[in-house]
Coordinates of C-alpha atoms and ligand atoms in Angstrom, one line a residue:
Chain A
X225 CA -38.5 95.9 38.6
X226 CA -39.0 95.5 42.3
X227 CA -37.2 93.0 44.5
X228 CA -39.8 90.6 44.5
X229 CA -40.1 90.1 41.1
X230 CA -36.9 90.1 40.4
X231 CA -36.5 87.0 42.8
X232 CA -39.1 85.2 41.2
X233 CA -38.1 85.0 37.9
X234 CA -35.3 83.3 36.9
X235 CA -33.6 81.6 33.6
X236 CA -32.2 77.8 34.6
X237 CA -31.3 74.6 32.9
X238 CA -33.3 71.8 33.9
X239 CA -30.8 70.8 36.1
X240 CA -30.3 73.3 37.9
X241 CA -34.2 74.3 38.4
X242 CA -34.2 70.5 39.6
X243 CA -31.7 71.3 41.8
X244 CA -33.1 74.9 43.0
X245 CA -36.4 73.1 44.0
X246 CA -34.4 70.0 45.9
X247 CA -32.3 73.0 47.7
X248 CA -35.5 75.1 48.4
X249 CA -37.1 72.0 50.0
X250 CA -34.8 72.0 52.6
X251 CA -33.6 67.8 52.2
X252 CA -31.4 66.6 54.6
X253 CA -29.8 63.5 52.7
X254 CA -28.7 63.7 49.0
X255 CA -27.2 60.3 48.4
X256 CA -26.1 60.3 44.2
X257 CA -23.7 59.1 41.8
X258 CA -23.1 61.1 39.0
X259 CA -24.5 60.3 35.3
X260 CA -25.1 62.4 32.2
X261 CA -27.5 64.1 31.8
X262 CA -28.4 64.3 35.5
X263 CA -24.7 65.6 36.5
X264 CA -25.3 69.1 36.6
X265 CA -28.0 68.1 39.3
X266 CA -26.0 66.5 41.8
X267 CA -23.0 69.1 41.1
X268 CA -25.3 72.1 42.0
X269 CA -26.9 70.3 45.2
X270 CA -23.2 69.5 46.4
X271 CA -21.8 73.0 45.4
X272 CA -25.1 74.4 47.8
X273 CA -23.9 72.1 51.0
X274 CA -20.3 72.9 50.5
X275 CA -21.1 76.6 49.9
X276 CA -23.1 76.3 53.7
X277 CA -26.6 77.1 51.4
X278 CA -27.9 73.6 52.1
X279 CA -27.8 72.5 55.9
X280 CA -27.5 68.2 54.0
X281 CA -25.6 65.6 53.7
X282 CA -24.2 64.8 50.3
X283 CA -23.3 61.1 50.0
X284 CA -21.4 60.3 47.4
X285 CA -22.1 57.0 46.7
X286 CA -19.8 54.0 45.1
X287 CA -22.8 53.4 42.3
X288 CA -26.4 54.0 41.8
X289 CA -27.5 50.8 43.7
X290 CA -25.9 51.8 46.9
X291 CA -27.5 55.3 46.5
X292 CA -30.7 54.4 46.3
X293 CA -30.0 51.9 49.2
X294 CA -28.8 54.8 51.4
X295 CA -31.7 56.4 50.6
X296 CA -34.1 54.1 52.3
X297 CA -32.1 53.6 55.5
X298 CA -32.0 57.8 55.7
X299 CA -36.0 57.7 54.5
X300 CA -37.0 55.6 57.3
X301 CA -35.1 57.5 59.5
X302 CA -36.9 60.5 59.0
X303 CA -34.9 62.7 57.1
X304 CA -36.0 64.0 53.8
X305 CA -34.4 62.4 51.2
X306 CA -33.0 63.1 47.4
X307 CA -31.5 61.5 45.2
X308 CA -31.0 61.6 41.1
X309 CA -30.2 59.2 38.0
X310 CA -30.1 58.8 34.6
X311 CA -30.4 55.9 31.8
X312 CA -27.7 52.8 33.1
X313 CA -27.4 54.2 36.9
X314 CA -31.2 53.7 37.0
X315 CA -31.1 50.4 35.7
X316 CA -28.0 49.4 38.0
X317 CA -31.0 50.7 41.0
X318 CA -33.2 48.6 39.9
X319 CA -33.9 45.6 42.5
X320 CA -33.6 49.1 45.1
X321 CA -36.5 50.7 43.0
X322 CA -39.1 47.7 44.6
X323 CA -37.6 48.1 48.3
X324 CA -37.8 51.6 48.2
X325 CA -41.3 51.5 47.0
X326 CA -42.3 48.5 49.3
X327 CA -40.7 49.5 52.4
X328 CA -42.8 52.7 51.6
X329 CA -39.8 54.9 51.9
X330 CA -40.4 58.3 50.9
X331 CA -38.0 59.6 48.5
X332 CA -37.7 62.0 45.7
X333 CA -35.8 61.4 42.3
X334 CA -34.9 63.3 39.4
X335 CA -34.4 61.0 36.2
X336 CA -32.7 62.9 33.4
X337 CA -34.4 60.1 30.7
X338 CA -31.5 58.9 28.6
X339 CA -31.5 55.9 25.9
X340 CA -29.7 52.4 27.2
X341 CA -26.9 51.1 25.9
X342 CA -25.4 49.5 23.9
X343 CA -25.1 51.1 21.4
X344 CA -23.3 53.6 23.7
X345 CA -25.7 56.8 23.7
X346 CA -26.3 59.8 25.8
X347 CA -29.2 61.4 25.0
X348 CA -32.5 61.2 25.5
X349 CA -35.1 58.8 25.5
X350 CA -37.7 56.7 27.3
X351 CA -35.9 53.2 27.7
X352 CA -34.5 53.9 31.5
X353 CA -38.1 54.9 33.0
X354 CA -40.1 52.7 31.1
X355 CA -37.5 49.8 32.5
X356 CA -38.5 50.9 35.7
X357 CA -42.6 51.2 35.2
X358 CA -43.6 48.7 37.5
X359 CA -41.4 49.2 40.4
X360 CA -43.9 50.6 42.7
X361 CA -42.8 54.6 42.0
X362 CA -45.0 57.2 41.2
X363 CA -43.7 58.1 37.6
X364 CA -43.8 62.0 37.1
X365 CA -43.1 63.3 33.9
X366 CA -42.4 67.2 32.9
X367 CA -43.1 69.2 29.6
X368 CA -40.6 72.2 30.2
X369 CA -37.8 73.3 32.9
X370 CA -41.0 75.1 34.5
X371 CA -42.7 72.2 35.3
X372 CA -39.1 70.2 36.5
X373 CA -38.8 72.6 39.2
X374 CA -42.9 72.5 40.0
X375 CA -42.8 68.7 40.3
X376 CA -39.5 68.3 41.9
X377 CA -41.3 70.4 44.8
X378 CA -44.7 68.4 44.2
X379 CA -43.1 65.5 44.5
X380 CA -41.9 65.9 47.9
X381 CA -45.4 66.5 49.3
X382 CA -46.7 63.8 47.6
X383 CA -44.5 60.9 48.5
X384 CA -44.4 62.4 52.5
X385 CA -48.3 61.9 52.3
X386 CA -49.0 60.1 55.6
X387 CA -51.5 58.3 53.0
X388 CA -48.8 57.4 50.8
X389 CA -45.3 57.3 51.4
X390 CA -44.5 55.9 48.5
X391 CA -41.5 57.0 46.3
X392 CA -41.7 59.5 43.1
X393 CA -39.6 60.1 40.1
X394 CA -39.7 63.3 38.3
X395 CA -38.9 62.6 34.8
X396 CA -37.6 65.3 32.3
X397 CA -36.0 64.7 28.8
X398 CA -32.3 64.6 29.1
X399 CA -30.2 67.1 26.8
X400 CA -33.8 68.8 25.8
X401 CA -34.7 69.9 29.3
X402 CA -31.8 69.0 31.4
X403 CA -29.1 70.8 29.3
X404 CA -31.9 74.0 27.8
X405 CA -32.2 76.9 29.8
X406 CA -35.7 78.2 29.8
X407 CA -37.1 81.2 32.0
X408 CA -38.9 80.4 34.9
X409 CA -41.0 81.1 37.8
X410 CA -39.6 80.2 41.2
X411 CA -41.5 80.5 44.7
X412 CA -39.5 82.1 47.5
X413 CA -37.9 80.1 49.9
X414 CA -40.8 81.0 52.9
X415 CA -43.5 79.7 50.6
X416 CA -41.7 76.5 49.7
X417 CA -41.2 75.8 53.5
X418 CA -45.0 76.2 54.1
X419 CA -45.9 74.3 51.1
X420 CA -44.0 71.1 52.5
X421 CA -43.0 71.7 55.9
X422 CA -40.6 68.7 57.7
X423 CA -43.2 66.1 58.8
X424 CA -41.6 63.2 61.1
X425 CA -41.9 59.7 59.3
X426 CA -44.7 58.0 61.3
X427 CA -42.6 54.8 61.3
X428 CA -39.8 56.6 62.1
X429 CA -36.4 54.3 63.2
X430 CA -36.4 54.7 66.7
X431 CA -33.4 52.8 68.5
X432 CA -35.9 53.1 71.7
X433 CA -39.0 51.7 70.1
X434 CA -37.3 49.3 67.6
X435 CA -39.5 48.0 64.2
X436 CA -38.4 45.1 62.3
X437 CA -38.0 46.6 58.4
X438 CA -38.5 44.7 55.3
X439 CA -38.8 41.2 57.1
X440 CA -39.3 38.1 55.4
X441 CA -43.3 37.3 54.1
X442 CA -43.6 33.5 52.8
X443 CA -46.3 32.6 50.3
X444 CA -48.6 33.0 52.9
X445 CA -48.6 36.5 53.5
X446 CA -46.7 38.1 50.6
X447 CA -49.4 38.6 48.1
X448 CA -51.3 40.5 51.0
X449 CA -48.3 42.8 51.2
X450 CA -48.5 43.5 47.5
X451 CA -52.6 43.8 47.6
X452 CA -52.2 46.6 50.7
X453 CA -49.4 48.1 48.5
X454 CA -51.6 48.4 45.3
X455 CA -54.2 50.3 48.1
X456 CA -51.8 52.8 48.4
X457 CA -51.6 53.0 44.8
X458 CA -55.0 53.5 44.5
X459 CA -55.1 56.6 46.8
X460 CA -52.3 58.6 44.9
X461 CA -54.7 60.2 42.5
X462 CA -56.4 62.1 45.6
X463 CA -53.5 63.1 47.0
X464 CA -52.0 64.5 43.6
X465 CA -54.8 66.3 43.1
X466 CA -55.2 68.0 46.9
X467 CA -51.2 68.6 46.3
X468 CA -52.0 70.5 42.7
X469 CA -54.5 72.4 44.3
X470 CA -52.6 74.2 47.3
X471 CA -49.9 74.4 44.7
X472 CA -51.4 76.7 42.5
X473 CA -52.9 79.0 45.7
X474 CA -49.1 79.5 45.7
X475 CA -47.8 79.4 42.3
X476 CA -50.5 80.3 40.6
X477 CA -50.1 77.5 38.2
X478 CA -52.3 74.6 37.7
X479 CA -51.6 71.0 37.1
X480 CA -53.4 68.0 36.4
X481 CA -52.8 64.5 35.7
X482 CA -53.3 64.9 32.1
X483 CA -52.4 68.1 30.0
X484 CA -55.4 68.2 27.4
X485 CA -54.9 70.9 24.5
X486 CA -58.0 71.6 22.6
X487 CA -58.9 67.8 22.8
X488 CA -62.6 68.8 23.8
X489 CA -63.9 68.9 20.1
X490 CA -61.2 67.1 18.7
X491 CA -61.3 64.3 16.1
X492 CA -57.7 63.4 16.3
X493 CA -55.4 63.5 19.2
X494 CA -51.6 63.0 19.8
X495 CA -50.7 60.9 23.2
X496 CA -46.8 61.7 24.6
X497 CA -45.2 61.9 27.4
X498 CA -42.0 64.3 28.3
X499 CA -41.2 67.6 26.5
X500 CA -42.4 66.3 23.0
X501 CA -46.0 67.6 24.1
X502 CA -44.9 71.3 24.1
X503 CA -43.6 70.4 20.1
X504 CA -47.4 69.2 19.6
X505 CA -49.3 71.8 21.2
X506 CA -47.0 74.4 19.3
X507 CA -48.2 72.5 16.1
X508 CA -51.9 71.8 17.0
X509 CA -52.5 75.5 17.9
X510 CA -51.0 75.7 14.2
X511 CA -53.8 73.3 12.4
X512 CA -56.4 74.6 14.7
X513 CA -55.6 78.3 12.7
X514 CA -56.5 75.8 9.7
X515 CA -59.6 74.5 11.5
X516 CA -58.4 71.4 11.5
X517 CA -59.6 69.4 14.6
X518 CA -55.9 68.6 15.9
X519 CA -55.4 68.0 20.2
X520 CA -52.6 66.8 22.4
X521 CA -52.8 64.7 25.2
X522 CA -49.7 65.2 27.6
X523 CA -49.3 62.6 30.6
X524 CA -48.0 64.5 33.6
X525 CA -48.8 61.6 36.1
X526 CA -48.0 58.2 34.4
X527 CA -48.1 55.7 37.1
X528 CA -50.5 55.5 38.6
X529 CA -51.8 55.3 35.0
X530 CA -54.9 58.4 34.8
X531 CA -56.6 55.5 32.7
X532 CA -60.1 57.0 33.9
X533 CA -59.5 60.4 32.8
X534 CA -57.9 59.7 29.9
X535 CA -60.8 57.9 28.1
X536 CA -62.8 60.5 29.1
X537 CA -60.7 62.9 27.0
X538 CA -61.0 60.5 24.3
X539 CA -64.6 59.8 24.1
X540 CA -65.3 61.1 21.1
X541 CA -62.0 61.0 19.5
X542 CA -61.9 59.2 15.9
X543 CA -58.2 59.2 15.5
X544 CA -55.6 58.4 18.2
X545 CA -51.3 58.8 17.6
X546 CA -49.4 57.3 20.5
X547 CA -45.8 58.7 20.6
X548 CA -43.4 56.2 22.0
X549 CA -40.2 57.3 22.9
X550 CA -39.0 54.0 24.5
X551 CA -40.2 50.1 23.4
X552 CA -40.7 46.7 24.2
X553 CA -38.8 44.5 21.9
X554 CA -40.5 41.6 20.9
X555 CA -43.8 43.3 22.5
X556 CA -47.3 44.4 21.0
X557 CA -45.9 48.1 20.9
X558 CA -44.2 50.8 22.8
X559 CA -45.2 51.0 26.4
X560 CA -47.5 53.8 26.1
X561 CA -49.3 52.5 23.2
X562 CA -49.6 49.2 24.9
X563 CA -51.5 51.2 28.0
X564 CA -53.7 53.2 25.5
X565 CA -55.1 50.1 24.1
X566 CA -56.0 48.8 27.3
X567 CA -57.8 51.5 28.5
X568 CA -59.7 51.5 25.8
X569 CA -60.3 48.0 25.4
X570 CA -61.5 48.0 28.8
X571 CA -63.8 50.8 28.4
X572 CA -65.6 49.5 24.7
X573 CA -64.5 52.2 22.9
X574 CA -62.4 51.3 19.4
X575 CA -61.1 54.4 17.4
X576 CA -58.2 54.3 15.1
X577 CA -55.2 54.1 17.0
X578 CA -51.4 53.5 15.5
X579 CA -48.2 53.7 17.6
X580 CA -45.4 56.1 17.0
X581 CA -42.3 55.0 18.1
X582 CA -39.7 58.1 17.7
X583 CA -36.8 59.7 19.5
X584 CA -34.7 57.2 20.4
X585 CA -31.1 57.6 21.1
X586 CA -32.0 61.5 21.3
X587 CA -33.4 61.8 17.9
X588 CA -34.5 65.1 17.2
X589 CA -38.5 65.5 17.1
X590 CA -39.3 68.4 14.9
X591 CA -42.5 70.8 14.4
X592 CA -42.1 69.4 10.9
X593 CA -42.4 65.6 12.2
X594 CA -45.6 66.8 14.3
X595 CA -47.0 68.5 11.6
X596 CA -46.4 65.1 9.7
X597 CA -48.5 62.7 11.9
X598 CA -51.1 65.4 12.6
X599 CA -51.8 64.8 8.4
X600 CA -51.4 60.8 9.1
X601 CA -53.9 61.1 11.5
X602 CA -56.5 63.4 9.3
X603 CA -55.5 60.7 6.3
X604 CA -56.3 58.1 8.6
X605 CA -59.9 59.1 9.4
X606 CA -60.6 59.6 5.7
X607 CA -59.1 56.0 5.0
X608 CA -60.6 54.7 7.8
X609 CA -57.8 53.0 9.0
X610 CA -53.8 53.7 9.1
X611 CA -51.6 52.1 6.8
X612 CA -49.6 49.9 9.6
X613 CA -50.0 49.8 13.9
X614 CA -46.9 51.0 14.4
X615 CA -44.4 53.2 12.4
X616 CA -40.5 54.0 13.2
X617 CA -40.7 57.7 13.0
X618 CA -38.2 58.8 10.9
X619 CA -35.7 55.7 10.6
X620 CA -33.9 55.5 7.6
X621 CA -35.9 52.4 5.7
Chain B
X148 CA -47.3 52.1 64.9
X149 CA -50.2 49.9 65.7
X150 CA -49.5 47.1 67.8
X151 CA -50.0 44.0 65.7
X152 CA -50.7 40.4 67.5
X153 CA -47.9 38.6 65.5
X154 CA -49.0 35.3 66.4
X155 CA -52.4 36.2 64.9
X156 CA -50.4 36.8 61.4
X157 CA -48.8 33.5 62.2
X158 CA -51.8 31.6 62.8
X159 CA -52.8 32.5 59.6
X160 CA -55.7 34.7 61.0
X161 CA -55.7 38.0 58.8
X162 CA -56.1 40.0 55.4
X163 CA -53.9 42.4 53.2
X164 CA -56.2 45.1 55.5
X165 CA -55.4 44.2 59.0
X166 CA -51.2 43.7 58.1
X167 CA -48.9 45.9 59.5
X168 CA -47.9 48.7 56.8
X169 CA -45.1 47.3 54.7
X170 CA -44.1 44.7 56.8
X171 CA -43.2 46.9 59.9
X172 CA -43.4 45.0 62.8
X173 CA -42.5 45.4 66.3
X174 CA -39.6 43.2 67.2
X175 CA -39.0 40.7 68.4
X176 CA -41.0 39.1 66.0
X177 CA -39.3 36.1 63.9
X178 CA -40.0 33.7 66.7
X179 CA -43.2 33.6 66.2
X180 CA -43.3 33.2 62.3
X181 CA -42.9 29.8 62.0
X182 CA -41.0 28.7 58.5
X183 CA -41.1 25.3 58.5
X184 CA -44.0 24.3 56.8
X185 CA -41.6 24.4 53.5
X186 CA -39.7 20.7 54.5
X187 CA -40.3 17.5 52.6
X188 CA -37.6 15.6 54.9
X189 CA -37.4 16.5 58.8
X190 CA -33.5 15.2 60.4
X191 CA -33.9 13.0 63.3
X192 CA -31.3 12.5 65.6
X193 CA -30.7 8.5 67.1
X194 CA -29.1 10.0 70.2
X195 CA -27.5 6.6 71.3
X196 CA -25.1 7.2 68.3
X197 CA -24.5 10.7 69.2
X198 CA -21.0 11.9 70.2
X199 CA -21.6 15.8 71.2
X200 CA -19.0 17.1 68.4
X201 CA -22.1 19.7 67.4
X202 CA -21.1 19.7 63.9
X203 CA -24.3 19.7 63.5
X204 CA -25.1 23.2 65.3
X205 CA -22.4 24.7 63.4
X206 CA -23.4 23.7 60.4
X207 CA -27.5 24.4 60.5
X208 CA -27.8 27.3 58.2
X209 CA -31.0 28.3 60.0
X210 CA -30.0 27.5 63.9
X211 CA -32.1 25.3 63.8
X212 CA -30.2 22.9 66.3
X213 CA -30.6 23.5 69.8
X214 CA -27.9 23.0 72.4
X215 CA -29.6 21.2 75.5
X216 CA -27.5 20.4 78.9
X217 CA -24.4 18.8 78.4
X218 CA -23.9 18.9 74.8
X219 CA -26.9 17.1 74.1
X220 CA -28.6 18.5 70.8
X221 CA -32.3 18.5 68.9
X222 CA -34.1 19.8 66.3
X223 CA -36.2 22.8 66.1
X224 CA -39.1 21.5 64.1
X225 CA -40.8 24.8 64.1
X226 CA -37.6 26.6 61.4
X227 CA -35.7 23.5 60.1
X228 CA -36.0 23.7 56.5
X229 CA -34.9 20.1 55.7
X230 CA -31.9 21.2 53.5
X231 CA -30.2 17.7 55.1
X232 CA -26.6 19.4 55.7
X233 CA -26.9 18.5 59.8
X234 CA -27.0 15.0 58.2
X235 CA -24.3 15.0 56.0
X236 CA -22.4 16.7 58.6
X237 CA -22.8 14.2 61.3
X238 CA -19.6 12.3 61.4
X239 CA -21.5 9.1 63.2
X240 CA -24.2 9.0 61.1
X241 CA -26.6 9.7 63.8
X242 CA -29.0 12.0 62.1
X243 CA -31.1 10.7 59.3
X244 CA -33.6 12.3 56.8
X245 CA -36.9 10.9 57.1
X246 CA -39.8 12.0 54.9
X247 CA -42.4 14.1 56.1
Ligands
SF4_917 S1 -32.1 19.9 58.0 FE1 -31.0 21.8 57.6 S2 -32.3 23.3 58.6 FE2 -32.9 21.3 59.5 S3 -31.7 21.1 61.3 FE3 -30.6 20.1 59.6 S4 -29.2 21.6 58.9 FE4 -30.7 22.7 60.1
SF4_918 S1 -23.2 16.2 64.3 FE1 -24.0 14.2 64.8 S2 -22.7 13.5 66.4 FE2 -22.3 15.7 66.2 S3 -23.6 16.6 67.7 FE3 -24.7 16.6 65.8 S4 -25.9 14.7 65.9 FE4 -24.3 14.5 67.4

């Protein structure tokens, strides 16, 4: 095996692929309080600074809210900016979540998705990020540790967009992807430098040149603050795409917005987000041996919500399965399934569509739970209908 | 940073395109955004029963009493709120709350 390879390829945890990329980008500011399943994250990115193979500083913060508030100030002063969280430390962010994104400070965060309390639980499920939907962030979300580290260096170039500068999350399943180790791919350092090199922030804080930050906007100009930030919104799609593309001249990998497996002919498809997809498309291949018209629908990029593409890959789709791994209690459905309907509401088209809500707490998903659904779903076109809108995968009725 | 005519934006003379990204402005810039147009009662001061203690500029959560020559104070119309504590303060009774 020459050198080269043998640099490339690597086994990791999620974790620690997280924290490989964040080291390999070269931040200057890590500012994190430490939180299962994101621990290893932070632990690796201060071992790198004490062992001189970071040039950052590690803040270790009194709790998540005054992380992410360091953040910003080191954001706006130009320096490139991590930080990570997990399940109660991002709801204890929260309010910080909207500044961030408002004050349009750039800043990259791994969430290691966890269920909320109480009851007390560790592992993983969608309840922290879908808490934090509509802050303003640009929600990632990663199928395997391979795609944690792509994003995690994706995600710097994207929120740095001059365009942009608008905060991004990298979500990956706690436990399943955090804790896992999987083999991977890794670019070497030169190529990561090229790919996002240290741009200044154009608004940088300059004690010379002062700017008044996050100032006060009555009812007479707030709501034009919100309308220019939606803009922004707006333009993240372009710029995700122009990143994905100069990525995979690099990496040799390509990314979209939406993973679509075999959804072209299909009659049924699953909808998920998070590490559950790579269970499905194990499966679908599966039913496809069977000719059975089976597809998965992964969301890489979840807010901005891909509603465009997605009912494009749904077209022609008789049977839709959401999968829900988070809800909203008291709500029409899970989060996911509540965006589905939308879309295609909004678009005229009315197939069958149930919600799935499933994993909670860190509930295992199996194949045999995919393979399950998949026959709901080929029932459901027969019987024209499911039996219910939403099921409680696997609770014990 | 483009330079942005504040009193423009106070004026009320722009749309969510022409606003300064996020709020970024170059300071000093408060002055000119007037935050008055919020008060239901304005204070006004009966200077004849005035005594110069300046509880009253103390007091004013949004320095909105101005100190003139010789201890002689007034009201800054243009970011008193009309939260009445100058008035409650004033231990002569001099400042009353009149409707708007
Ligand atoms: S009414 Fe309130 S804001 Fe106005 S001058 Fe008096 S104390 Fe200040
Ligand atoms: S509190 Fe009353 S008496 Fe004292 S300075 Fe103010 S207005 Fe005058």
């Amino acid at each position: 095996m020459s050198k080269l390879e043998y640099v490339r390829k690597m086994a990791l945890m999620g974790d620690e692929a997280v924290a490989y990329a964040v080291k390999q980008a070269d931040v200057d500011v890590i500012a994190a309080y430490p939180i299962t399943p994101q621990t290893i994250i932070v632990e690796r990115l201060s071992k790198y600074v004490a062992d001189g193979e970071l040039n950052a500083s590690f803040i270790q913060a009194e709790s998540e809210h005054s992380a992410l508030s360091i953040c910003i100030g080191s954001a706006l002063a130009g320096a490139r900016t991590f930080t990570s969280t997990a399940s109660q430390g991002l709801a204890l962010m929260h309010e910080v979540l909207y500044i961030a994104s408002s004050m349009r400070a750039p800043i990259v965060m791994a969430i290691a998705n966890r269920a909320l309390n109480s009851p007390l639980n560790i592992h993983c499920d969608h309840s922290d990020i879908m808490g934090a939907r509509d802050t303003g962030w640009i929600h990632l979300f990663a199928n395997n540790v391979q795609q944690a580290y792509d994003l995690t260096l994706m995600a710097f170039k994207i929120s740095e967009d001059p365009d942009l500068l608008i905060p991004v999350s990298v979500n990956l399943d706690g436990f399943i992807l955090t804790h896992s180790i999987e083999p991977l791919e890794v670019l070497l350092d030169e190529e990561v430098h090229q790919f996002i090199p240290h741009e200044p922030y154009p608004h940088e804080i300059d004690f010379g040149n002062p700017l008044a930050y996050g100032v006060m906007a009555l009812p007479d100009t707030y709501m034009e603050f919100k309308r220019q930030f939606q803009e922004a919104m707006l333009k993240v799609p372009e710029v995700f795409h122009k990143t994905t593309r100069e990525f995979y001249t690099i990496s040799g990998r390509t990314y979209k917005s939406l993973t679509s497996y075999f959804t072209e002919d299909a009659e049924a498809v699953v909808i998920a987000l998070g590490s559950t997809v790579e269970t499905l498309k194990y499966v679908a291949r599966k039913f496809r041996e069977k000719n059975i018209k089976v597809g998965v629908l992964g969301l890489t990029m979840y807010r901005p919500f891909p509603e465009k593409e997605i009912v494009k890959v749904l077209e022609n789709v008789r049977c839709i399965a959401v999968l829900d791994r988070a809800y909203s209690y008291g709500g029409v459905g899970g989060p996911l399934y509540t965006d589905i309907l939308a879309s295609l509401y909004k678009n005229g088209m009315k197939p069958i569509v149930a919600d799935f809500v499933y994993g909670l707490g860190g509930r295992d998903f199996k194949l045999t739970d995919s393979e399950e659904i998949f026959r709901k779903m080929m029932k459901a076109i027969e019987c024209n209908g499911f039996e219910r809108d939403i099921y409680w995968w696997g609770v014990k009725e | 940073m483009a330079e942005v005519d504040v009193k423009k934006i106070a004026r009320g003379d722009f749309t969510w395109r022409s606003l300064p990204l996020a709020a970024m402005i170059k300071v000093p810039t408060s002055l000119e955004y007037k935050t008055s147009d919020w008060r239901i009662e304005k204070p006004e001061i009966d200077q004849s029963k005035c005594i110069k203690c300046l509880l009253c500029w103390i007091y004013c959560p949004d320095m909105s009493i101005k100190r003139l020559d010789e201890g002689r104070v007034e009201v800054d119309y243009d970011f008193c709120k009309g939260c009445g504590i100058c008035a409650e303060v004033c231990p002569t009774k001099a400042i009353k709350m009149v409707e708007e």
